[in-house]
Short mmCIF file of C-alpha atoms in Angstrom, two decimals:
data_model
loop_
_atom_site.label_atom_id
_atom_site.label_comp_id
_atom_site.label_asym_id
_atom_site.label_seq_id
_atom_site.Cartn_x
_atom_site.Cartn_y
_atom_site.Cartn_z
CA UNK A 1 119.26 142.66 107.54
CA UNK A 2 116.37 142.30 109.95
CA UNK A 3 114.74 145.50 111.05
CA UNK A 4 112.44 146.24 113.97
CA UNK A 5 109.97 149.02 113.23
CA UNK A 6 108.08 149.15 116.49
CA UNK A 7 110.58 147.99 119.06
CA UNK A 8 109.45 144.36 119.12
CA UNK A 9 111.72 141.33 118.60
CA UNK A 10 112.18 140.61 114.92
CA UNK A 11 112.96 136.91 114.99
CA UNK A 12 109.36 135.91 115.67
CA UNK A 13 108.38 136.85 112.11
CA UNK A 14 109.88 135.54 108.91
CA UNK A 15 110.77 137.91 106.13
CA UNK A 16 108.00 138.04 103.49
CA UNK A 17 108.72 136.47 100.11
CA UNK A 18 105.76 138.03 98.30
CA UNK A 19 103.43 141.02 98.46
CA UNK A 20 99.67 140.55 98.32
CA UNK A 21 97.76 143.82 98.29
CA UNK A 22 94.64 142.47 99.99
CA UNK A 23 96.71 141.02 102.80
CA UNK A 24 98.59 144.31 103.19
CA UNK A 25 95.35 146.32 103.32
CA UNK A 26 94.12 144.03 106.08
CA UNK A 27 97.39 143.89 108.00
CA UNK A 28 97.66 147.69 108.44
CA UNK A 29 94.48 147.55 110.55
CA UNK A 30 95.77 144.89 112.95
CA UNK A 31 97.40 145.48 116.36
CA UNK A 32 100.80 144.13 115.25
CA UNK A 33 102.05 146.61 112.65
CA UNK A 34 105.36 144.81 112.22
CA UNK A 35 104.03 142.48 109.52
CA UNK A 36 102.60 145.36 107.51
CA UNK A 37 105.87 147.29 107.76
CA UNK A 38 107.81 144.28 106.53
CA UNK A 39 105.44 143.84 103.61
CA UNK A 40 105.82 147.49 102.65
CA UNK A 41 109.62 147.25 102.75
CA UNK A 42 109.53 144.10 100.63
CA UNK A 43 107.26 145.67 98.02
CA UNK A 44 109.40 148.82 97.73
CA UNK A 45 112.51 146.66 97.37
CA UNK A 46 110.85 144.76 94.52
CA UNK A 47 110.00 148.03 92.76
CA UNK A 48 113.64 149.03 93.07
CA UNK A 49 114.88 145.70 91.71
CA UNK A 50 112.46 145.83 88.76
CA UNK A 51 112.97 149.51 87.87
CA UNK A 52 109.48 150.68 88.77
CA UNK A 53 107.59 147.54 87.79
CA UNK A 54 105.77 145.39 90.34
CA UNK A 55 107.64 142.18 89.58
CA UNK A 56 106.50 138.54 89.78
CA UNK A 57 106.15 138.48 93.58
CA UNK A 58 103.37 141.09 93.58
CA UNK A 59 99.69 140.12 93.44
CA UNK A 60 96.38 141.95 93.76
CA UNK A 61 92.69 141.29 93.08
CA UNK A 62 91.41 143.94 90.66
CA UNK A 63 88.27 142.77 88.84
CA UNK A 64 86.82 145.20 86.31
CA UNK A 65 89.99 147.30 86.05
CA UNK A 66 91.43 147.92 82.59
CA UNK A 67 95.12 147.38 82.01
CA UNK A 68 95.57 151.08 81.20
CA UNK A 69 94.06 152.15 84.51
CA UNK A 70 95.57 149.40 86.64
CA UNK A 71 98.60 151.18 88.11
CA UNK A 72 96.69 154.27 89.33
CA UNK A 73 94.16 151.96 91.03
CA UNK A 74 96.87 149.83 92.65
CA UNK A 75 98.84 152.89 93.75
CA UNK A 76 95.76 154.55 95.25
CA UNK A 77 94.97 151.42 97.25
CA UNK A 78 98.56 151.06 98.46
CA UNK A 79 98.75 154.76 99.34
CA UNK A 80 95.51 154.44 101.28
CA UNK A 81 96.86 151.49 103.24
CA UNK A 82 100.13 153.33 103.95
CA UNK A 83 98.06 156.28 105.16
CA UNK A 84 96.34 153.99 107.66
CA UNK A 85 99.64 152.48 108.81
CA UNK A 86 101.63 155.69 109.15
CA UNK A 87 98.76 157.58 110.81
CA UNK A 88 98.42 155.09 113.66
CA UNK A 89 99.50 156.58 117.02
CA UNK A 90 101.26 153.32 117.91
CA UNK A 91 103.39 153.18 114.76
CA UNK A 92 107.02 154.27 115.05
CA UNK A 93 110.10 153.64 112.93
CA UNK A 94 113.35 152.32 114.39
CA UNK A 95 116.84 153.44 113.41
CA UNK A 96 117.34 150.52 111.04
CA UNK A 97 113.86 150.75 109.59
CA UNK A 98 114.34 154.43 108.82
CA UNK A 99 117.63 153.79 107.02
CA UNK A 100 116.13 151.08 104.82
CA UNK A 101 112.94 152.95 103.99
CA UNK A 102 114.77 156.18 103.16
CA UNK A 103 116.94 154.27 100.70
CA UNK A 104 113.64 153.40 98.96
CA UNK A 105 112.01 156.82 99.47
CA UNK A 106 111.75 157.46 95.71
CA UNK A 107 109.50 154.45 95.17
CA UNK A 108 107.14 155.39 97.98
CA UNK A 109 106.98 158.89 96.50
CA UNK A 110 106.26 157.43 93.06
CA UNK A 111 103.39 155.30 94.37
CA UNK A 112 101.73 158.38 95.86
CA UNK A 113 102.47 160.45 92.72
CA UNK A 114 100.72 157.92 90.46
CA UNK A 115 97.84 157.53 92.91
CA UNK A 116 94.97 159.98 93.17
CA UNK A 117 96.60 161.39 96.32
CA UNK A 118 99.59 162.80 94.29
CA UNK A 119 101.59 163.22 97.53
CA UNK A 120 101.37 162.36 101.24
CA UNK A 121 100.77 165.78 102.79
CA UNK A 122 97.59 164.44 104.38
CA UNK A 123 99.64 161.95 106.41
CA UNK A 124 101.94 164.76 107.58
CA UNK A 125 98.85 166.62 108.80
CA UNK A 126 97.64 163.47 110.57
CA UNK A 127 100.89 163.17 112.54
CA UNK A 128 101.21 166.91 113.22
CA UNK A 129 102.26 167.39 116.85
CA UNK A 130 100.15 170.57 116.89
CA UNK A 131 97.08 168.38 116.47
CA UNK A 132 95.87 165.73 114.06
CA UNK A 133 94.55 167.27 110.85
CA UNK A 134 95.95 170.71 111.65
CA UNK A 135 97.31 172.44 108.53
CA UNK A 136 99.11 175.33 110.20
CA UNK A 137 101.29 175.39 112.23
CA UNK A 138 103.13 172.19 111.38
CA UNK A 139 105.00 171.01 114.45
CA UNK A 140 107.63 168.28 114.42
CA UNK A 141 109.18 166.44 117.34
CA UNK A 142 111.25 163.34 118.03
CA UNK A 143 108.17 161.15 117.64
CA UNK A 144 107.04 162.28 114.19
CA UNK A 145 110.21 163.56 112.46
CA UNK A 146 111.10 160.26 110.80
CA UNK A 147 107.57 159.76 109.54
CA UNK A 148 107.59 163.33 108.24
CA UNK A 149 110.75 162.56 106.26
CA UNK A 150 109.27 159.33 104.92
CA UNK A 151 106.14 161.19 103.78
CA UNK A 152 107.68 164.38 102.41
CA UNK A 153 107.88 163.82 98.67
CA UNK A 154 109.09 165.84 95.66
CA UNK A 155 105.51 166.82 94.78
CA UNK A 156 104.63 167.87 98.34
CA UNK A 157 102.80 171.19 98.55
CA UNK A 158 104.24 171.92 102.00
CA UNK A 159 107.03 174.51 101.79
CA UNK A 160 110.47 173.03 102.37
CA UNK A 161 112.33 174.77 105.22
CA UNK A 162 115.81 173.20 105.25
CA UNK A 163 117.29 175.60 107.84
CA UNK A 164 114.66 174.74 110.44
CA UNK A 165 114.85 171.00 109.81
CA UNK A 166 118.66 170.96 109.83
CA UNK A 167 118.87 172.80 113.13
CA UNK A 168 116.42 170.37 114.69
CA UNK A 169 118.12 167.10 113.64
CA UNK A 170 120.62 167.28 110.79
CA UNK A 171 121.50 163.59 110.90
CA UNK A 172 117.90 162.57 110.31
CA UNK A 173 116.93 165.14 107.68
CA UNK A 174 120.16 164.75 105.66
CA UNK A 175 118.71 161.52 104.31
CA UNK A 176 115.55 163.32 103.22
CA UNK A 177 117.42 166.15 101.51
CA UNK A 178 119.63 163.80 99.50
CA UNK A 179 116.67 161.59 98.62
CA UNK A 180 114.86 164.65 97.21
CA UNK A 181 117.91 165.56 95.11
CA UNK A 182 118.47 162.01 93.88
CA UNK A 183 115.14 161.55 92.10
CA UNK A 184 115.33 160.11 88.60
CA UNK A 185 112.10 161.68 87.42
CA UNK A 186 111.32 165.23 88.55
CA UNK A 187 109.12 166.56 85.72
CA UNK A 188 106.90 168.86 87.80
CA UNK A 189 107.64 172.37 89.00
CA UNK A 190 107.26 171.31 92.64
CA UNK A 191 109.71 168.41 92.35
CA UNK A 192 112.24 170.24 90.20
CA UNK A 193 112.09 173.30 92.45
CA UNK A 194 112.96 171.34 95.60
CA UNK A 195 116.08 169.98 93.94
CA UNK A 196 117.09 173.48 92.86
CA UNK A 197 116.57 174.77 96.40
CA UNK A 198 118.57 171.99 98.04
CA UNK A 199 121.44 172.07 95.55
CA UNK A 200 121.94 175.72 96.46
CA UNK A 201 121.57 175.19 100.21
CA UNK A 202 123.01 171.76 101.13
CA UNK A 203 126.65 171.61 99.87
CA UNK A 204 128.08 173.84 102.61
CA UNK A 205 126.17 171.99 105.33
CA UNK A 206 127.43 168.52 104.40
CA UNK A 207 130.80 169.45 105.91
CA UNK A 208 129.04 169.45 109.29
CA UNK A 209 128.55 165.68 109.02
CA UNK A 210 131.52 163.53 109.98
CA UNK A 211 130.41 160.22 108.50
CA UNK A 212 128.61 158.63 105.56
CA UNK A 213 126.55 156.73 108.14
CA UNK A 214 123.98 159.53 108.13
CA UNK A 215 123.50 159.59 104.35
CA UNK A 216 121.39 157.35 102.09
CA UNK A 217 124.41 155.58 100.62
CA UNK A 218 122.22 153.44 98.34
CA UNK A 219 121.30 156.54 96.30
CA UNK A 220 124.39 158.74 96.70
CA UNK A 221 125.41 157.96 93.12
CA UNK A 222 122.03 159.31 91.96
CA UNK A 223 122.69 162.57 93.82
CA UNK A 224 126.09 162.71 92.12
CA UNK A 225 124.66 162.03 88.66
CA UNK A 226 121.24 163.66 88.69
CA UNK A 227 122.44 167.04 89.93
CA UNK A 228 123.60 167.46 86.31
CA UNK A 229 119.97 167.82 85.24
CA UNK A 230 119.26 170.84 87.43
CA UNK A 231 119.19 174.44 86.16
CA UNK A 232 121.27 176.01 88.93
CA UNK A 233 124.62 177.42 87.78
CA UNK A 234 126.38 175.87 90.79
CA UNK A 235 124.49 172.58 90.53
CA UNK A 236 127.68 170.45 90.63
CA UNK A 237 128.99 172.00 93.84
CA UNK A 238 127.43 169.22 95.89
CA UNK A 239 129.82 166.75 94.25
CA UNK A 240 132.78 168.46 95.89
CA UNK A 241 131.12 168.13 99.30
CA UNK A 242 130.24 164.48 98.71
CA UNK A 243 133.73 163.69 97.42
CA UNK A 244 135.34 165.27 100.48
CA UNK A 245 133.10 163.27 102.81
CA UNK A 246 133.64 160.04 100.86
CA UNK A 247 137.42 160.45 100.82
CA UNK A 248 137.58 161.20 104.55
CA UNK A 249 135.48 158.12 105.26
CA UNK A 250 137.60 155.86 103.02
CA UNK A 251 140.90 157.02 104.52
CA UNK A 252 139.51 156.61 108.02
CA UNK A 253 138.65 153.00 107.15
CA UNK A 254 140.52 150.25 105.35
CA UNK A 255 141.60 152.23 102.28
CA UNK A 256 144.54 154.46 101.47
CA UNK A 257 146.17 155.98 98.43
CA UNK A 258 148.27 153.40 96.61
CA UNK A 259 152.02 154.13 96.42
CA UNK A 260 152.72 154.87 92.77
CA UNK A 261 156.42 155.68 92.66
CA UNK A 262 157.69 152.35 91.29
CA UNK A 263 154.76 150.90 89.41
CA UNK A 264 156.00 150.88 85.82
CA UNK A 265 154.94 147.71 84.05
CA UNK A 266 154.14 145.78 87.23
CA UNK A 267 151.27 143.38 86.60
CA UNK A 268 149.60 140.85 88.81
CA UNK A 269 151.09 137.36 88.61
CA UNK A 270 147.67 135.72 88.32
CA UNK A 271 146.50 137.66 85.27
CA UNK A 272 146.56 136.06 81.80
CA UNK A 273 149.67 136.53 79.73
CA UNK A 274 149.35 139.56 77.47
CA UNK A 275 150.86 139.80 74.01
CA UNK A 276 152.81 142.93 73.15
CA UNK A 277 156.01 144.81 73.89
CA UNK A 278 157.19 144.01 77.43
CA UNK A 279 157.64 147.61 78.45
CA UNK A 280 154.22 148.91 77.54
CA UNK A 281 152.77 151.02 80.35
CA UNK A 282 149.75 149.64 82.16
CA UNK A 283 146.36 151.31 81.73
CA UNK A 284 143.44 150.36 83.97
CA UNK A 285 140.01 151.26 82.60
CA UNK A 286 137.22 151.46 85.20
CA UNK A 287 133.81 150.76 83.66
CA UNK A 288 130.22 151.42 84.61
CA UNK A 289 127.57 150.30 82.10
CA UNK A 290 129.43 148.85 79.12
CA UNK A 291 127.22 146.22 77.51
CA UNK A 292 127.34 146.07 73.74
CA UNK A 293 123.84 147.60 73.62
CA UNK A 294 124.73 150.57 75.82
CA UNK A 295 125.53 154.04 74.53
CA UNK A 296 128.90 154.13 76.35
CA UNK A 297 130.01 151.10 74.34
CA UNK A 298 128.82 152.82 71.18
CA UNK A 299 130.79 155.98 71.94
CA UNK A 300 133.95 154.62 73.59
CA UNK A 301 134.69 151.04 72.48
CA UNK A 302 136.73 151.80 69.35
CA UNK A 303 138.84 154.42 71.08
CA UNK A 304 139.48 152.14 74.07
CA UNK A 305 140.44 149.25 71.78
CA UNK A 306 142.91 151.51 69.97
CA UNK A 307 144.73 152.16 73.26
CA UNK A 308 145.98 148.56 73.16
CA UNK A 309 148.54 149.69 70.62
CA UNK A 310 150.20 151.83 73.27
CA UNK A 311 149.26 150.26 76.63
CA UNK A 312 148.55 146.95 78.25
CA UNK A 313 144.87 147.64 78.78
CA UNK A 314 143.17 146.07 81.78
CA UNK A 315 139.54 146.83 82.58
CA UNK A 316 137.44 146.30 85.68
CA UNK A 317 133.66 146.39 85.87
CA UNK A 318 130.60 144.72 87.33
CA UNK A 319 130.11 141.23 85.94
CA UNK A 320 126.47 142.13 85.17
CA UNK A 321 127.30 145.39 83.36
CA UNK A 322 129.87 144.20 80.80
CA UNK A 323 128.91 141.42 78.39
CA UNK A 324 130.94 138.92 76.38
CA UNK A 325 131.11 141.17 73.31
CA UNK A 326 132.27 144.30 75.13
CA UNK A 327 134.89 142.41 77.17
CA UNK A 328 136.80 141.78 73.94
CA UNK A 329 137.70 145.47 73.76
CA UNK A 330 140.44 145.00 76.38
CA UNK A 331 143.56 142.89 76.79
CA UNK A 332 142.25 141.65 80.13
CA UNK A 333 138.86 142.15 81.75
CA UNK A 334 138.44 141.67 85.50
CA UNK A 335 134.81 141.13 86.61
CA UNK A 336 133.77 142.19 90.10
CA UNK A 337 130.53 141.58 91.96
CA UNK A 338 128.14 144.34 92.98
CA UNK A 339 128.42 143.75 96.73
CA UNK A 340 132.24 143.76 96.82
CA UNK A 341 133.10 145.90 93.78
CA UNK A 342 134.98 148.59 95.71
CA UNK A 343 137.40 146.36 97.66
CA UNK A 344 137.90 144.09 94.64
CA UNK A 345 138.71 146.97 92.28
CA UNK A 346 140.94 148.57 94.91
CA UNK A 347 142.84 145.31 95.42
CA UNK A 348 143.24 144.91 91.66
CA UNK A 349 144.77 148.37 91.36
CA UNK A 350 147.15 147.48 94.18
CA UNK A 351 148.31 144.41 92.24
CA UNK A 352 148.55 146.02 88.81
CA UNK A 353 150.05 149.34 89.95
CA UNK A 354 148.82 151.01 86.75
CA UNK A 355 150.57 153.96 85.16
CA UNK A 356 147.21 155.46 84.20
CA UNK A 357 143.66 154.94 85.45
CA UNK A 358 140.94 155.91 83.00
CA UNK A 359 137.34 156.03 84.17
CA UNK A 360 135.06 155.66 81.14
CA UNK A 361 132.59 157.70 83.18
CA UNK A 362 131.81 158.41 86.82
CA UNK A 363 128.31 158.71 88.24
CA UNK A 364 126.23 155.68 87.33
CA UNK A 365 127.56 153.23 89.94
CA UNK A 366 128.48 153.76 93.61
CA UNK A 367 131.80 151.91 93.46
CA UNK A 368 133.24 154.16 90.74
CA UNK A 369 132.45 157.29 92.75
CA UNK A 370 134.13 155.86 95.83
CA UNK A 371 137.12 154.50 93.89
CA UNK A 372 137.69 157.83 92.13
CA UNK A 373 138.41 159.42 95.50
CA UNK A 374 141.52 157.29 95.96
CA UNK A 375 144.86 157.83 94.24
CA UNK A 376 145.47 154.58 92.34
CA UNK A 377 147.91 155.85 89.69
CA UNK A 378 150.09 158.90 88.98
CA UNK A 379 147.67 159.98 86.26
CA UNK A 380 143.91 159.56 86.65
CA UNK A 381 141.52 160.55 83.88
CA UNK A 382 137.80 160.44 83.22
CA UNK A 383 135.92 160.18 79.93
CA UNK A 384 132.54 161.22 78.63
CA UNK A 385 130.59 158.19 79.87
CA UNK A 386 128.73 160.71 82.01
CA UNK A 387 129.25 164.12 80.50
CA UNK A 388 129.85 166.21 83.61
CA UNK A 389 132.87 167.19 85.66
CA UNK A 390 133.62 165.11 88.76
CA UNK A 391 134.82 167.90 91.10
CA UNK A 392 137.07 165.22 92.57
CA UNK A 393 140.57 166.16 93.68
CA UNK A 394 142.02 162.80 92.63
CA UNK A 395 140.98 163.10 88.96
CA UNK A 396 143.60 164.95 86.91
CA UNK A 397 142.03 165.28 83.48
CA UNK A 398 138.79 165.07 81.51
CA UNK A 399 139.21 163.48 78.06
CA UNK A 400 136.72 165.01 75.65
CA UNK A 401 136.43 165.64 71.92
CA UNK A 402 137.23 169.24 71.04
CA UNK A 403 133.82 169.97 69.53
CA UNK A 404 132.05 169.00 72.78
CA UNK A 405 134.13 171.00 75.28
CA UNK A 406 132.03 174.15 75.61
CA UNK A 407 133.23 176.29 78.52
CA UNK A 408 136.37 174.93 80.20
CA UNK A 409 135.38 176.68 83.43
CA UNK A 410 132.67 174.02 83.80
CA UNK A 411 135.38 171.44 84.53
CA UNK A 412 137.32 170.95 87.75
CA UNK A 413 139.82 168.77 85.86
CA UNK A 414 142.34 169.80 83.23
CA UNK A 415 140.50 169.48 79.92
CA UNK A 416 142.30 167.11 77.56
CA UNK A 417 141.01 167.93 74.10
CA UNK A 418 141.17 165.20 71.48
CA UNK A 419 140.24 165.57 67.80
CA UNK A 420 136.54 165.58 66.98
CA UNK A 421 136.79 162.17 65.33
CA UNK A 422 138.97 160.56 68.01
CA UNK A 423 136.08 158.55 69.45
CA UNK A 424 134.20 157.14 66.46
CA UNK A 425 130.83 155.63 67.25
CA UNK A 426 129.84 152.04 66.50
CA UNK A 427 126.34 150.56 66.14
CA UNK A 428 125.00 148.54 69.07
CA UNK A 429 125.67 144.83 68.76
CA UNK A 430 123.02 142.54 67.24
CA UNK A 431 120.99 145.41 65.81
CA UNK A 432 120.26 145.46 62.09
CA UNK A 433 119.22 148.72 60.53
CA UNK A 434 116.14 148.23 58.40
CA UNK A 435 115.95 150.63 55.44
CA UNK A 436 112.69 152.54 55.52
CA UNK A 437 110.88 153.99 52.54
CA UNK A 438 109.35 157.27 53.62
CA UNK A 439 106.54 159.01 51.82
CA UNK A 440 107.22 162.78 51.86
CA UNK A 441 105.24 164.64 54.49
CA UNK A 442 103.50 166.93 51.99
CA UNK A 443 102.31 163.92 49.99
CA UNK A 444 100.86 162.31 53.11
CA UNK A 445 99.33 165.60 54.18
CA UNK A 446 97.54 166.01 50.84
CA UNK A 447 96.19 162.46 51.07
CA UNK A 448 94.62 163.25 54.45
CA UNK A 449 92.47 166.16 53.38
CA UNK A 450 89.77 165.91 56.04
CA UNK A 451 91.95 167.33 58.84
CA UNK A 452 95.52 168.65 59.15
CA UNK A 453 98.18 165.99 59.47
CA UNK A 454 100.37 166.91 62.46
CA UNK A 455 104.11 167.16 62.09
CA UNK A 456 105.46 164.38 64.31
CA UNK A 457 108.39 165.56 66.41
CA UNK A 458 110.37 162.90 68.27
CA UNK A 459 111.46 163.82 71.79
CA UNK A 460 114.59 161.79 72.52
CA UNK A 461 115.58 161.86 76.18
CA UNK A 462 116.29 159.70 79.18
CA UNK A 463 113.68 160.10 81.90
CA UNK A 464 116.08 162.13 84.09
CA UNK A 465 116.14 164.93 81.52
CA UNK A 466 112.42 165.64 81.31
CA UNK A 467 111.94 168.83 83.33
CA UNK A 468 109.23 171.51 83.61
CA UNK A 469 111.16 174.17 81.71
CA UNK A 470 111.73 171.81 78.79
CA UNK A 471 108.04 170.84 78.74
CA UNK A 472 107.02 174.51 78.88
CA UNK A 473 109.29 175.23 75.91
CA UNK A 474 107.66 172.46 73.89
CA UNK A 475 104.23 173.83 74.79
CA UNK A 476 105.30 177.28 73.57
CA UNK A 477 106.52 175.78 70.29
CA UNK A 478 103.20 174.02 69.87
CA UNK A 479 101.32 177.25 70.61
CA UNK A 480 103.29 179.33 68.13
CA UNK A 481 103.49 176.79 65.33
CA UNK A 482 101.51 177.62 62.20
CA UNK A 483 100.93 173.92 61.54
CA UNK A 484 99.70 171.15 63.80
CA UNK A 485 102.51 169.59 65.85
CA UNK A 486 102.53 166.36 67.84
CA UNK A 487 105.40 165.68 70.20
CA UNK A 488 106.20 161.97 70.44
CA UNK A 489 108.19 161.08 73.56
CA UNK A 490 110.65 158.19 73.30
CA UNK A 491 112.21 158.10 76.75
CA UNK A 492 114.91 155.77 77.94
CA UNK A 493 113.92 153.85 81.12
CA UNK A 494 110.25 154.96 80.98
CA UNK A 495 108.52 151.86 82.30
CA UNK A 496 106.18 150.78 85.06
CA UNK A 497 105.18 153.48 87.53
CA UNK A 498 107.80 155.83 86.09
CA UNK A 499 105.94 155.81 82.77
CA UNK A 500 102.60 156.51 84.47
CA UNK A 501 104.06 159.45 86.39
CA UNK A 502 105.74 160.95 83.34
CA UNK A 503 102.66 160.50 81.18
CA UNK A 504 100.56 162.42 83.70
CA UNK A 505 103.14 165.21 83.99
CA UNK A 506 103.60 165.51 80.23
CA UNK A 507 99.88 165.48 79.45
CA UNK A 508 99.31 168.21 82.05
CA UNK A 509 101.43 170.49 79.83
CA UNK A 510 101.02 168.84 76.40
CA UNK A 511 97.60 167.14 76.33
CA UNK A 512 98.05 165.85 72.77
CA UNK A 513 101.52 164.38 73.23
CA UNK A 514 102.27 160.75 72.44
CA UNK A 515 104.10 159.17 75.37
CA UNK A 516 105.83 155.84 74.71
CA UNK A 517 107.36 153.28 77.02
CA UNK A 518 111.03 152.33 76.91
CA UNK A 519 111.81 150.43 73.71
CA UNK A 520 114.55 148.04 72.61
CA UNK A 521 117.06 149.73 70.30
CA UNK A 522 115.70 148.12 67.11
CA UNK A 523 112.11 149.17 67.86
CA UNK A 524 113.30 152.61 68.94
CA UNK A 525 115.09 153.20 65.65
CA UNK A 526 112.01 152.12 63.71
CA UNK A 527 109.77 154.40 65.77
CA UNK A 528 111.98 157.40 65.05
CA UNK A 529 111.34 156.87 61.35
CA UNK A 530 107.69 157.80 61.90
CA UNK A 531 108.72 161.36 62.79
CA UNK A 532 109.76 164.35 60.68
CA UNK A 533 111.90 166.17 63.28
CA UNK A 534 113.48 165.51 66.63
CA UNK A 535 114.19 167.62 69.70
CA UNK A 536 116.03 166.89 72.91
CA UNK A 537 116.90 168.71 76.13
CA UNK A 538 120.19 170.62 76.15
CA UNK A 539 122.87 169.47 75.50
CA UNK A 540 121.38 166.16 74.38
CA UNK A 541 118.65 163.81 75.53
CA UNK A 542 120.84 160.72 75.39
CA UNK A 543 123.64 159.53 73.15
CA UNK A 544 121.47 156.91 71.44
CA UNK A 545 118.92 159.62 70.68
CA UNK A 546 121.49 161.90 69.09
CA UNK A 547 123.01 159.17 66.94
CA UNK A 548 119.83 157.40 65.89
CA UNK A 549 117.73 160.49 65.27
#
């Protein structure tokens, strides 16, 4: 896991265990850039681990800075130091360094987006092979291509030319293209437009790559999932290309389709004894997020528990993503660790030889995407844990309630319609609904006679679903409304730098909007009671938002 950035031995420096901004700002000016590069990698890794928050191993001296303005100040200072580091003629990035930094590309982009720079186009001009500071033409070569990719962000104002970049070095730029598609928060026209462009252009080209080694595997699941939030009609086509590449890579390695001809009722000898008829077929449920606070538990737990009347129900999931309450849904739960989830789950399927594999959803975790490309059972199904087709040849059917189907042509799988009430929702565990006494809006409006009382409209959406067209629609509603309207954003996962970025993007379109950080479920439900209406992006902002609002 040690990476040389400038071609010097790496063992002479220990890996950093903290990030101090003042030390980083100084280190980028010193002859040995290796220490600064290591500090940058460590800081980006911490942002990734803490979902956009600095974390306890970050420190900076910021006297006189208010808490509200702290992140823009910190990001501007970090972006300035990165500008110094990346603009140095003696700074280059090794193969390993490029791989690691591109896996964290989104966090570097977010730092610049929250800073006063907004993007890193100025660094690209600094490293222009046509001359430092030259705007046009922009010339790339073997020396500056990796730095160009590291500095080309969703909000870049430099036109994206995928054909030219691909012809020059497809293995290098493939990481950039997938990083641009994978972004969790693309609320601006520039960022959203790049994803649209690449989703139309890239799927056919991925077949030209013969290995996953040239892709940012740490964020492939985000490409798979976040393409759902594009506007393009063929936005899911990239899944087919990724699935083909993943399956070829798996079969070329240590994996193969499991023989399923004689698997009826075979269970592993080391699993706990299960009560029930001896000839029940075996069902293996593959889980992603399934804690008792998560929306997938709310929407699927009762239906999955009911399957125990007909199957011996085993489930496999990350030990950190399924809690003690949600494990009780199944006859047997098999925890796996993040680092070895794929081989562990694959080995489990080989022991159980299930009659049916049911994925609660596919798209949130890497191991489920990889596993879905192997034939583990005669019948393999997917549920609505992530409400989009898989475009995977090994998945036979999509189980969905009949009132949510829409157009069947949107699915690559056979649509298995179940009654509208077949998956009854449950409340999240350990959440008590507090009855609220609401004063009618007209009564409150009459009491506030000095100025119009705005109609509060809750916007319920995960951060991935905030896009420029949705924001423009809200602005048009506000413009046309005969009464004052205030949109109140309650966004899942809006925290840290992500919240700062979204707040800026939302206020650029809706200056009077109320933008809130991610809330626990109980606080979220209480906050919704302060609003008269709610809106969400099509088809829904998130399942919690639909149910609670």
